[in-house]
CSV table of C-alpha atoms in Angstrom, one decimal:
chain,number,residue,atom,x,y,z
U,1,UNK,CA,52.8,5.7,63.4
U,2,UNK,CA,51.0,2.1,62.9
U,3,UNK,CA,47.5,4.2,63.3
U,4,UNK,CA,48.8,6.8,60.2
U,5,UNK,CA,50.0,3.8,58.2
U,6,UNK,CA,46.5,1.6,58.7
U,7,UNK,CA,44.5,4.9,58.0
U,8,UNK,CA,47.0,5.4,54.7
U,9,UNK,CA,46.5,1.6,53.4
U,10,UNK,CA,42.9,1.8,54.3
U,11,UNK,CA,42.6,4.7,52.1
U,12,UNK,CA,44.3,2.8,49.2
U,13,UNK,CA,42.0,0.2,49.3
U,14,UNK,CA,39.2,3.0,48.9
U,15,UNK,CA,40.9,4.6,46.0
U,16,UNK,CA,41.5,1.0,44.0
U,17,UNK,CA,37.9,0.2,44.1
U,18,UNK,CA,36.8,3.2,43.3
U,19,UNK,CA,39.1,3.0,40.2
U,20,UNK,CA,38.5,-0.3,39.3
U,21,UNK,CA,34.4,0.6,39.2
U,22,UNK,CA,35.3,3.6,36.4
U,23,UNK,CA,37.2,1.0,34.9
U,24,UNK,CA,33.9,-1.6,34.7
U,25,UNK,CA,32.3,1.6,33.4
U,26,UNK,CA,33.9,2.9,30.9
U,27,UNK,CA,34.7,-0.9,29.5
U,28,UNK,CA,31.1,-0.8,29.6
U,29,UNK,CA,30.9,2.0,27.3
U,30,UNK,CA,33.1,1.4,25.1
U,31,UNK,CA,31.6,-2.0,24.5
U,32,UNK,CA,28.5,-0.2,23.2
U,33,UNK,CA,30.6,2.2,21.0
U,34,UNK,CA,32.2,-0.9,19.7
U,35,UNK,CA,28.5,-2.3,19.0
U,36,UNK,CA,27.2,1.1,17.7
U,37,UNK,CA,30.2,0.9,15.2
U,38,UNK,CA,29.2,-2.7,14.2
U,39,UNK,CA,26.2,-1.2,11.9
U,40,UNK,CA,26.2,-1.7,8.7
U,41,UNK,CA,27.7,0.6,6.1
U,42,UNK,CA,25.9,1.9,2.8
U,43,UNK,CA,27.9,4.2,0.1
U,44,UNK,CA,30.6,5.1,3.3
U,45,UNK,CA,28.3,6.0,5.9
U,46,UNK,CA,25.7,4.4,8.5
U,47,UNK,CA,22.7,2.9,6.7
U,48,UNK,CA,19.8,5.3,8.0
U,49,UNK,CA,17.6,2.7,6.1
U,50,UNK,CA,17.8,-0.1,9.0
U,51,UNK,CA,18.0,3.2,11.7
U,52,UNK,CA,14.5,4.8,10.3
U,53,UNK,CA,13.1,1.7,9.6
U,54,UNK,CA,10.1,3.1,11.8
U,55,UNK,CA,9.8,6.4,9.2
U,56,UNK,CA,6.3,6.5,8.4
U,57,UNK,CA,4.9,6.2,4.9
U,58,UNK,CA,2.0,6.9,3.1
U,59,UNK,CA,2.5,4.7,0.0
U,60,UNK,CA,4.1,1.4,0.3
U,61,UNK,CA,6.5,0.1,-1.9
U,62,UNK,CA,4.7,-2.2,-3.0
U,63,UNK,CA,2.1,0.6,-3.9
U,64,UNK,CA,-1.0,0.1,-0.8
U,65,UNK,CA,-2.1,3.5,1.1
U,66,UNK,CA,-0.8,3.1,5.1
U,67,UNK,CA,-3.3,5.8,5.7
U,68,UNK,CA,-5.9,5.0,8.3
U,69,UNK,CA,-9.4,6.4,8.1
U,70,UNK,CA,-10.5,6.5,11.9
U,71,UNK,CA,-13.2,8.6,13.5
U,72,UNK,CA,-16.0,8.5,11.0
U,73,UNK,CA,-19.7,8.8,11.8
U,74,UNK,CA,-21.8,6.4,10.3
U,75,UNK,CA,-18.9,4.9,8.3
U,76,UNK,CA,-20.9,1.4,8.1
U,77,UNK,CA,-24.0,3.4,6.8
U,78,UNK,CA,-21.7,5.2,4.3
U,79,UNK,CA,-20.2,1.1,3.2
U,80,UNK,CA,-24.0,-0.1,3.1
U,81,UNK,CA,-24.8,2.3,0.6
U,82,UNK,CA,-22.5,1.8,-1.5
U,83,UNK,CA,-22.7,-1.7,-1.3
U,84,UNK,CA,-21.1,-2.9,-4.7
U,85,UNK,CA,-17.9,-1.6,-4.3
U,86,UNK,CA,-18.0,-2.6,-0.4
U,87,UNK,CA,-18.0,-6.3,-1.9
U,88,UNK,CA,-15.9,-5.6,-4.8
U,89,UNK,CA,-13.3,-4.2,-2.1
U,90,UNK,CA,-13.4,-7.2,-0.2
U,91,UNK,CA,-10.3,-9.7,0.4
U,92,UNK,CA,-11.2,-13.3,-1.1
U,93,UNK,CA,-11.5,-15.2,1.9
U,94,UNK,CA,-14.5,-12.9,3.0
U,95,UNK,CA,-15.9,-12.7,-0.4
U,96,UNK,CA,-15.9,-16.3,-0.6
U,97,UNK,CA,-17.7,-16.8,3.0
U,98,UNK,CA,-20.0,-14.0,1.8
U,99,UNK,CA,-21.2,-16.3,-0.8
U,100,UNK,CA,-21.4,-19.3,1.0
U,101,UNK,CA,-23.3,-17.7,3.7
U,102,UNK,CA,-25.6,-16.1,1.3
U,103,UNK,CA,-27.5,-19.0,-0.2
U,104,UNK,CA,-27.0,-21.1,3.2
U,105,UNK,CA,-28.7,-18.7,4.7
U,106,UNK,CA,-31.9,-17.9,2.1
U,107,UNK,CA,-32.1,-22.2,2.0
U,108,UNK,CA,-32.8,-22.1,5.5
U,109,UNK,CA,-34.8,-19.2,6.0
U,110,UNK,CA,-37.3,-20.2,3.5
U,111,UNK,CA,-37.0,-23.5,4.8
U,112,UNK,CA,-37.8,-22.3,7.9
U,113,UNK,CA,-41.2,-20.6,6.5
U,114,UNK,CA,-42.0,-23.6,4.5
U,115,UNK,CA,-42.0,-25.4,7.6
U,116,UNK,CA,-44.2,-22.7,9.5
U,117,UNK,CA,-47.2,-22.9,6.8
U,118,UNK,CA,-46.9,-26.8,7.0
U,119,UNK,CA,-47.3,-26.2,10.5
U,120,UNK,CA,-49.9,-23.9,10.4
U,121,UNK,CA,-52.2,-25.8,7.7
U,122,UNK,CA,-52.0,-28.8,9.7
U,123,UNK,CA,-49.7,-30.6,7.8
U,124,UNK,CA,-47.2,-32.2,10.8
U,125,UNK,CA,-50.3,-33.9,12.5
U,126,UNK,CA,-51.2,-35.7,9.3
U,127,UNK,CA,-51.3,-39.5,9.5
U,128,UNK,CA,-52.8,-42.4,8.6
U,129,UNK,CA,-56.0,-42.1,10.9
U,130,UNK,CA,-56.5,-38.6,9.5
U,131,UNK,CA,-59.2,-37.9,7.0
U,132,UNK,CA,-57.4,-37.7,3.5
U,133,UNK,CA,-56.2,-34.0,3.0
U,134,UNK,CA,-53.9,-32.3,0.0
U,135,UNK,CA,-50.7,-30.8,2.7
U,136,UNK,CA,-49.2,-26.9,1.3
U,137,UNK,CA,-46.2,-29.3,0.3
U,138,UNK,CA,-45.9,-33.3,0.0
U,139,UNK,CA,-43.5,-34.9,1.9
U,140,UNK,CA,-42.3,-32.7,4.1
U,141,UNK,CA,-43.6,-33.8,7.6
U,142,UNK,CA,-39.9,-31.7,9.6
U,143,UNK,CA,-37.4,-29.1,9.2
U,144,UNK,CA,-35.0,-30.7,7.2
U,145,UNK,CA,-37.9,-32.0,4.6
U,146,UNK,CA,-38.6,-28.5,4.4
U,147,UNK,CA,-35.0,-27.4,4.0
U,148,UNK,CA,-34.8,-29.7,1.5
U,149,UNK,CA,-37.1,-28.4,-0.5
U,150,UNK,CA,-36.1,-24.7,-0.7
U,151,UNK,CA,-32.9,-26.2,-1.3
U,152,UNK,CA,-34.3,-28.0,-4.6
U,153,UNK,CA,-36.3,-25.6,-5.6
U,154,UNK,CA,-34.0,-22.6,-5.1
U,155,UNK,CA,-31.2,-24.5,-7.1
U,156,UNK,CA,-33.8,-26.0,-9.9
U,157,UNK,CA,-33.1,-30.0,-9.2
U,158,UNK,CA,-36.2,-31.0,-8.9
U,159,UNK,CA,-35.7,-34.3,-7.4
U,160,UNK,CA,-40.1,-35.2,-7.8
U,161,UNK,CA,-40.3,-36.9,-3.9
U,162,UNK,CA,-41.1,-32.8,-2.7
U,163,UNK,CA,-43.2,-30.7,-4.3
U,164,UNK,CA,-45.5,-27.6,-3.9
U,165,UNK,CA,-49.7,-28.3,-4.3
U,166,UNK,CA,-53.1,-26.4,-5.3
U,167,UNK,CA,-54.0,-26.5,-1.5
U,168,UNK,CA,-51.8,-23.5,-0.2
U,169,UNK,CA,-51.8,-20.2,-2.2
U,170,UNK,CA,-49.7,-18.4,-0.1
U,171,UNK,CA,-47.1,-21.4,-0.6
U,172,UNK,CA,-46.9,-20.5,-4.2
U,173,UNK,CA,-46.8,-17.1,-3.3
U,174,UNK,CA,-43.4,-18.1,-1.4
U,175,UNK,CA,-42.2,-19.9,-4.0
U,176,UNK,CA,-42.5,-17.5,-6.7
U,177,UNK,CA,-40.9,-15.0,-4.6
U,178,UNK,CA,-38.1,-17.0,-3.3
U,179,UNK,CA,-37.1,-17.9,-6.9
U,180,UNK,CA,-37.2,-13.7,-7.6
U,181,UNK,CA,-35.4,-12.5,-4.8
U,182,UNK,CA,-32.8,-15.1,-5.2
U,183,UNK,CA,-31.9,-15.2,-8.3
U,184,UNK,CA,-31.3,-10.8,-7.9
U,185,UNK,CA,-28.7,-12.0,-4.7
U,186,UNK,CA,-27.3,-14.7,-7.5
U,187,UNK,CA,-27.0,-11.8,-10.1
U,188,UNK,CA,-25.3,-9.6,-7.8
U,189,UNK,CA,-22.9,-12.0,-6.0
U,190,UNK,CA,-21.9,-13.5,-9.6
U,191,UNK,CA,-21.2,-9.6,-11.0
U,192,UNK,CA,-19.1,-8.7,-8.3
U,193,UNK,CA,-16.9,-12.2,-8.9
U,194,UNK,CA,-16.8,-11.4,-12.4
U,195,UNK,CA,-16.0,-7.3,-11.8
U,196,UNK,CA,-13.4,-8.7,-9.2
U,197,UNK,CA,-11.3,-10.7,-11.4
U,198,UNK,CA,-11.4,-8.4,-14.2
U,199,UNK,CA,-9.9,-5.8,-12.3
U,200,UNK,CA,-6.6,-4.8,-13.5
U,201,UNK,CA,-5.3,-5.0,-10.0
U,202,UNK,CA,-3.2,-7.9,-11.1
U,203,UNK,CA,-1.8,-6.7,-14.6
U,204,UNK,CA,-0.7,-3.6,-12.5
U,205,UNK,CA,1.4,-5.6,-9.9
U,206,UNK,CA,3.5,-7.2,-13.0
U,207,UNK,CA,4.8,-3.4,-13.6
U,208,UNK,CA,8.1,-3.4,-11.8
U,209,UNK,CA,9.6,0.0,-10.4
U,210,UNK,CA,13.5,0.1,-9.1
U,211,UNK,CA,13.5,-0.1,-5.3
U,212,UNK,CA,15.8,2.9,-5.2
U,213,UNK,CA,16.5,6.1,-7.5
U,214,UNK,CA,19.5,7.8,-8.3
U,215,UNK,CA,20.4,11.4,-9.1
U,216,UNK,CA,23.5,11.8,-11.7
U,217,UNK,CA,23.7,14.0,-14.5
U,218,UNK,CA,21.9,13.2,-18.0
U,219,UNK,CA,22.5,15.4,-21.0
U,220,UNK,CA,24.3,17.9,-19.0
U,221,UNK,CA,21.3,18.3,-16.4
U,222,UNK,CA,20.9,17.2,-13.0
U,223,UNK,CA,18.6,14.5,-13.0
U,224,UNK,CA,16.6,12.1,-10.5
U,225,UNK,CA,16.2,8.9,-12.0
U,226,UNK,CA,13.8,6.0,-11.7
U,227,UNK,CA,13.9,2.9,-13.3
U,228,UNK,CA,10.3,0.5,-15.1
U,229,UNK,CA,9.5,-2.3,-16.6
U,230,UNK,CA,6.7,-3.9,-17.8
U,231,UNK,CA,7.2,-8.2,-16.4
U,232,UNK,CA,4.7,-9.6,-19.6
U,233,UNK,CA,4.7,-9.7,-23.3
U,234,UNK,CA,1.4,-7.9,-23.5
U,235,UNK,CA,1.9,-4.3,-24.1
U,236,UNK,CA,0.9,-1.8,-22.5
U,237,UNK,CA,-0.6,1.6,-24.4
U,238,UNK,CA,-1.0,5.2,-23.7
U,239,UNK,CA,1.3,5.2,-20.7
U,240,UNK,CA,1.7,8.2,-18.4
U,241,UNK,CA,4.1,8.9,-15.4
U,242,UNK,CA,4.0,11.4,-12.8
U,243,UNK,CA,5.2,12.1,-9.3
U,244,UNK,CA,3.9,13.8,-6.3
U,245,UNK,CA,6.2,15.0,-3.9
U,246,UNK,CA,5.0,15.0,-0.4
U,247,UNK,CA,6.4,17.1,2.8
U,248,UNK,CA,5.9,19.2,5.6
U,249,UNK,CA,5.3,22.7,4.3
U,250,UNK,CA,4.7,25.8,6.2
U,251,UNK,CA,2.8,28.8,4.8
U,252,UNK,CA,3.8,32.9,4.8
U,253,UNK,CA,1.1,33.0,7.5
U,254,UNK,CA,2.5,30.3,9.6
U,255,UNK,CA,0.1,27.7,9.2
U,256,UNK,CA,2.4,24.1,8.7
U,257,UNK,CA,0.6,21.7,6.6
U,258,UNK,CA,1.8,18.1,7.2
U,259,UNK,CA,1.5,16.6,3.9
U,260,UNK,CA,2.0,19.5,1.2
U,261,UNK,CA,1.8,17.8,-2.8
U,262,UNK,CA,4.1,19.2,-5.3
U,263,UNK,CA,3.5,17.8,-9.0
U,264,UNK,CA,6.9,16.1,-10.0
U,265,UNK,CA,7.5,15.6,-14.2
U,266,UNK,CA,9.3,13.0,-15.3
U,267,UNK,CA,10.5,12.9,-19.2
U,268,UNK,CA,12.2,9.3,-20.9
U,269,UNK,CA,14.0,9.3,-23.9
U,270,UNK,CA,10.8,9.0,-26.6
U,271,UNK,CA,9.7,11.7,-29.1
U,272,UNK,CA,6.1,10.4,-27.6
U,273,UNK,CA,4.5,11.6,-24.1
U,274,UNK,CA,3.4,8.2,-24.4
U,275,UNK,CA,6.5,5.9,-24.1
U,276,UNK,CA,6.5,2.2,-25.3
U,277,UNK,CA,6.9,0.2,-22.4
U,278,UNK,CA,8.2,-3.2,-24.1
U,279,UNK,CA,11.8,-2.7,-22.6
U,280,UNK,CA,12.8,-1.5,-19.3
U,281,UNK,CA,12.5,2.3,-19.4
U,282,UNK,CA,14.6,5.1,-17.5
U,283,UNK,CA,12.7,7.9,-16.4
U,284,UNK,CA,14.3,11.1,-15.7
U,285,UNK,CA,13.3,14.6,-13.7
U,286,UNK,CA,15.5,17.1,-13.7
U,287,UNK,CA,16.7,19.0,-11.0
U,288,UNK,CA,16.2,22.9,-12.1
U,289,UNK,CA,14.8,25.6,-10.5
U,290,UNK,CA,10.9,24.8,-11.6
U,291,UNK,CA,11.8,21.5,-9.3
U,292,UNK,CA,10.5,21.2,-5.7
U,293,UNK,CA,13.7,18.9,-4.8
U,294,UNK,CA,15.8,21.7,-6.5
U,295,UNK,CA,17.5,22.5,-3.0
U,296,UNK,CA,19.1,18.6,-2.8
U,297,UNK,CA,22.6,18.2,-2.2
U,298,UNK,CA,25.3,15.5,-1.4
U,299,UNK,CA,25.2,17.2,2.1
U,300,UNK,CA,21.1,17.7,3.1
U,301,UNK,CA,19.4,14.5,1.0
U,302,UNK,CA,19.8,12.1,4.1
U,303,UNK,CA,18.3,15.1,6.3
U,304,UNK,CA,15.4,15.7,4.8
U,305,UNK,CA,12.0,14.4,5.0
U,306,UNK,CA,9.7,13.7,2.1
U,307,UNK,CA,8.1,11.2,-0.2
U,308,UNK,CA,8.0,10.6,-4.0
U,309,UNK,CA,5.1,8.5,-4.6
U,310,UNK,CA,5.7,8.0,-8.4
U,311,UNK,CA,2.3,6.9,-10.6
U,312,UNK,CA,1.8,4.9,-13.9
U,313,UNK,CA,-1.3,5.1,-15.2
U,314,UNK,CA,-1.4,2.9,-18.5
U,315,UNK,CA,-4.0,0.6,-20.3
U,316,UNK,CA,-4.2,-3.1,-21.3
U,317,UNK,CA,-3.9,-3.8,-24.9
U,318,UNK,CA,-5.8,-7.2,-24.3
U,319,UNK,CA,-8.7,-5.9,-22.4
U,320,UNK,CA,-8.5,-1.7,-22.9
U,321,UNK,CA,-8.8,-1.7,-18.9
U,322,UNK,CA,-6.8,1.3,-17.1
U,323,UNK,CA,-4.8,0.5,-14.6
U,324,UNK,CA,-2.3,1.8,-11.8
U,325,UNK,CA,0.7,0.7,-10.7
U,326,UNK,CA,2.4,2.8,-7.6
U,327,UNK,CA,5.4,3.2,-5.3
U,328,UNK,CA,7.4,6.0,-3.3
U,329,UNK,CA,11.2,6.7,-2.6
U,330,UNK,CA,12.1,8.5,0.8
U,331,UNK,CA,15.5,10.1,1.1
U,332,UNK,CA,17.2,6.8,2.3
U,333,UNK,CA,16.5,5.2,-1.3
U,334,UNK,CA,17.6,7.9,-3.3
U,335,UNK,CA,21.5,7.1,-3.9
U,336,UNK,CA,23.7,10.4,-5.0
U,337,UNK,CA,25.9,10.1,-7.4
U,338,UNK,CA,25.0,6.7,-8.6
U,339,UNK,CA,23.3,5.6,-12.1
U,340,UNK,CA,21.9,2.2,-13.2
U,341,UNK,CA,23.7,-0.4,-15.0
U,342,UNK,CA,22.0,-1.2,-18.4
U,343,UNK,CA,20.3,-4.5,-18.7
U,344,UNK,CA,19.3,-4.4,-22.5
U,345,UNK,CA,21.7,-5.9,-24.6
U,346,UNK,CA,21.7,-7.6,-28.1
U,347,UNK,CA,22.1,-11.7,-28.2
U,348,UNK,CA,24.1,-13.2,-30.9
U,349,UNK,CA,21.2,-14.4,-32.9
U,350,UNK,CA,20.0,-10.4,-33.0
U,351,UNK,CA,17.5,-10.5,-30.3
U,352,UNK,CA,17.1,-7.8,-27.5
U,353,UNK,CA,17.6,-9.3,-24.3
U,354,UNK,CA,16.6,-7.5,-20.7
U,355,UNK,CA,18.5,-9.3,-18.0
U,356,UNK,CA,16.3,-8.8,-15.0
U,357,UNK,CA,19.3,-9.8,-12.7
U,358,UNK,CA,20.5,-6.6,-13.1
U,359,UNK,CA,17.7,-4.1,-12.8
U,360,UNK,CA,18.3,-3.3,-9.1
U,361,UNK,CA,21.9,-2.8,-9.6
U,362,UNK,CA,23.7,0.5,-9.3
U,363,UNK,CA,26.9,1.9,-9.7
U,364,UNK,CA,29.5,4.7,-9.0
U,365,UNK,CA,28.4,7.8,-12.3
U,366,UNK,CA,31.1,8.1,-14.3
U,367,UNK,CA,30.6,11.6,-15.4
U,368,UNK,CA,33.9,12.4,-13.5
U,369,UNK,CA,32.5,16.5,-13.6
U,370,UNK,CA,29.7,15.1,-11.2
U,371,UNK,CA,31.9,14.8,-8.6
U,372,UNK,CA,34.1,18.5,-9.0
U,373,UNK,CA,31.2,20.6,-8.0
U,374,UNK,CA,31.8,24.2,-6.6
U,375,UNK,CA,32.3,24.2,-3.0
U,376,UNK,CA,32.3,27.3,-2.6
U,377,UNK,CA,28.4,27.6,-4.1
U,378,UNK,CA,27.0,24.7,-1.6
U,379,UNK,CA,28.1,27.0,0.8
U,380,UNK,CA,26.7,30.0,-0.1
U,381,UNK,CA,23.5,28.3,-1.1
U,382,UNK,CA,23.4,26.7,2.1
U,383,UNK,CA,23.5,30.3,4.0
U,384,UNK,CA,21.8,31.3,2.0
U,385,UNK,CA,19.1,28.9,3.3
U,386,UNK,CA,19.2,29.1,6.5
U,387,UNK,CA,19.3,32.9,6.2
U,388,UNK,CA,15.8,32.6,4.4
U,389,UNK,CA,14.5,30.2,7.6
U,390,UNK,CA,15.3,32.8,10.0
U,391,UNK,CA,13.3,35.1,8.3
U,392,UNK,CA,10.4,32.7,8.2
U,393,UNK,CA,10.9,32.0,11.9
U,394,UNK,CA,11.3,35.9,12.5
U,395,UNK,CA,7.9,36.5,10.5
U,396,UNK,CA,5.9,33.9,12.0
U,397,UNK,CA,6.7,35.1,15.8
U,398,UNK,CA,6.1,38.8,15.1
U,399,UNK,CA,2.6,37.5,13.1
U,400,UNK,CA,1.7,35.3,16.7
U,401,UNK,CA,3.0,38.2,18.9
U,402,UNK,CA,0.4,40.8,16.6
U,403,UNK,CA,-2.3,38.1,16.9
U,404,UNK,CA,-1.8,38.2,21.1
C-alpha cells in the first residue's frame, strides 16, 4: 500500500509541473495577444500604415522616383556623353567640389608644364656665375614659382614679379592655350550653376498636395478626392493635373505585368481646364465605370495594391519656366467615407483667408445616403468578381496546358 501511494503522489507531482509549464505558455501567449492588440487604431480598425510600412513605392511623397537603374552596360559612357545634364543632375556638395577641383587642378597642371620648359631651357641652373640669358619665364627658379604663375595668369592678376618672355615660343604657345581651354571649362562650369538655380525644382516643392485622399460623394457621384495648394503669392498659369494609376495587371494571354499605367482624370470646380491655383483647390475623379478604381469598396480598398502618383504640371508667371510637382497615395492613405474640412474662409475686414492648420484635416461625410448603400449589390458585385477570376485562372491553365 505505501509503494501504490508513493507511485500515486509521484505521479501528481508529474502532472502539476506539467500543468504549471502550459500555464507559463499560454500566459506567454496571451501576453503577445495583449501586445498585438496594443497597435494603434485608425477609423476603427488596425493602422496597416505602420504594418506595411515596408510596401514598396515608386514615387515618394515627397515626389523622388525609388526606382533603381542597375545592370547597365557602359552606363558611365552613356553619363560622359551627356555630360551637361550629368553636372546639372548633380547634388551641390559635388557640384561645388567639381568646381573647386577644376581650376585647382588646370593651376597645377600647367604649373607643372611651365616648370618642365624652365627645366628644359635651362632655366633652374641659372645663377649668378652663369653667362647672362633671357629664361622661358622670369622668376620662376621651382614648382611653386611656376604654380604661381599659371595661377596669375589663368585668373588675370597680373602681379608684374612673374612674367612670360621673347625667349620661349612654345611658352607662349602654352599660354595662349591655357587662357582658351580655360576660359571654355569656366563657361561651362558657370552655365551649369546658373541652369542649376534656375531650375524650377524649387518653385515645384512649394506646391503642397494632401498627404491622404478621400472618396465621398460630390454632386451625387462617387468621387476620389485630393486636395492642392500653391505655398507663394506668385501665381501659377496654365495648370494641368493628371493621375496614373499603377498595379499589377495580368493579360487574356496570361502574361502579368508588374507595373500596368492606367490614365486617371481629375476635374475641380472651374469652367477652365486650366484652374487658378491662388487658393487651395479640391480636385475630384469620379468613380464610374470609365474608372480603373471603379471596383473600390468600403470592404476591398485596404486589400488591394496600387499606386496613384498624381502630376501637376504648371508654369511660373515670374520666369514662364514649367515645372512639376509630384506625389502618390497607396490604399492605406485613401480614407472612405471621409471629406476635407474647408480652410478658406472670409476675415472681417473682407479678405479670403486659407488656414493651412487645417489642410490635412479630415472628417466623417455628412451625406448621410453615403453610408445606406445596397448590401445586397456589394455582394453580388463581389461574386460577381471572383466569378470573373476563376475564369481568368481557368483560361490561363488551359492556355499553359495547350502550350505543354
Amino acid at each position: 500500500m505505501s509503494l501504490f501511494r508513493a507511485l500515486k503522489k509521484t505521479c501528481s507531482v508529474i502532472k502539476k509541473s506539467l500543468f504549471s509549464r502550459e500555464t507559463t505558455e499560454a500566459v506567454r501567449m496571451e501576453t503577445t495577444k495583449i501586445n498585438m492588440s496594443r497597435i494603434p487604431l485608425v477609423n476603427g480598425g488596425i493602422d496597416t500604415a505602420m504594418l506595411k510600412a515596408h510596401k514598396p513605392r515608386v514615387m515618394s511623397k515627397s515626389g523622388h522616383s525609388n526606382v533603381r537603374i542597375d545592370k547597365v552596360d557602359g552606363i558611365y559612357l552613356l553619363y560622359l556623353q551627356d555630360l551637361w545634364t550629368t553636372v546639372i543632375d548633380m547634388k551641390w556638395r559635388y557640384k561645388l567640389t567639381l568646381f573647386a577641383a577644376t581650376f585647382i587642378m588646370t593651376w597645377f597642371l600647367f604649373g607643372v608644364i611651365y616648370y618642365a620648359i624652365a627645366f628644359l631651357h635651362g632655366d633652374l641652373e641659372m645663377n649668378k656665375f652663369t653667362p647672362k640669358r633671357e629664361p622661358c619665364v622670369k622668376n620662376v627658379d621651382s614648382l611653386t614659382g611656376a604654380f604661381l604663375f599659371s595661377l596669375e595668369s589663368q585668373t588675370t592678376i597680373g602681379y608684374g614679379f612673374r612674367f612670360i618672355t621673347e625667349e620661349c615660343p612654345h611658352a607662349i604657345f602654352l599660354l595662349v592655350a591655357q587662357l582658351v581651354i580655360t576660359t571654355l571649362v569656366e563657361i561651362f562650369i558657370t552655365g551649369t550653376f546658373l541652369a542649376k538655380i534656375a531650375r524650377p525644382k524649387k518653385r515645384a516643392e512649394t506646391i503642397k498636395f494632401s498627404h491622404c485622399a478621400v472618396i465621398t460623394k460630390h454632386n451625387g457621384e462617387l468621387c476620389l478626392v485630393i486636395r492642392v495648394a500653391n505655398m507663394r503669392k506668385s501665381l501659377l498659369i496654365q495648370c494641368q493635373l493628371s493621375g496614373k494609376l499603377l498595379q499589377t495587371y495580368e493579360t487574356k494571354e496570361g502574361e502579368r505585368i508588374l507595373l500596368n499605367q492606367a490614365s486617371v482624370k481629375f476635374n475641380v470646380d472651374s469652367s477652365s481646364e486650366s484652374p487658378f491655383l491662388i487658393l487651395p483647390l479640391t480636385f475630384y475623379h469620379i468613380l464610374d465605370e470609365s474608372s480603373p478604381l471603379r471596383d473600390l469598396t468600403p470592404q476591398n480598398l485596404k486589400e488591394k495594391d496600387f499606386e496613384l502618383v498624381v502630376l501637376l504640371n504648371a508654369t511660373v508667371e515670374s520666369t514662364s519656366a514649367v515645372c512639376q510637382s509630384r506625389t502618390s497615395y497607396i490604399p492605406e492613405e485613401i480614407h472612405w467615407g471621409y471629406e476635407f474640412v474647408p480652410v478658406v474662409s472670409l476675415s472681417p475686414n473682407g479678405k479670403y483667408v486659407a488656414d493651412f492648420s487645417q489642410f490635412e484635416k479630415i472628417r466623417r461625410s455628412t451625406d448621410s445616403t453615403f453610408y445606406s448603400m445596397d448590401s445586397e449589390k456589394q455582394k453580388l458585385e463581389e461574386k460577381y468578381r471572383q466569378e470573373d477570376q476563376r475564369e481568368r485562372e481557368l483560361r490561363t491553365m488551359l492556355l499553359q496546358q495547350s502550350n505543354v
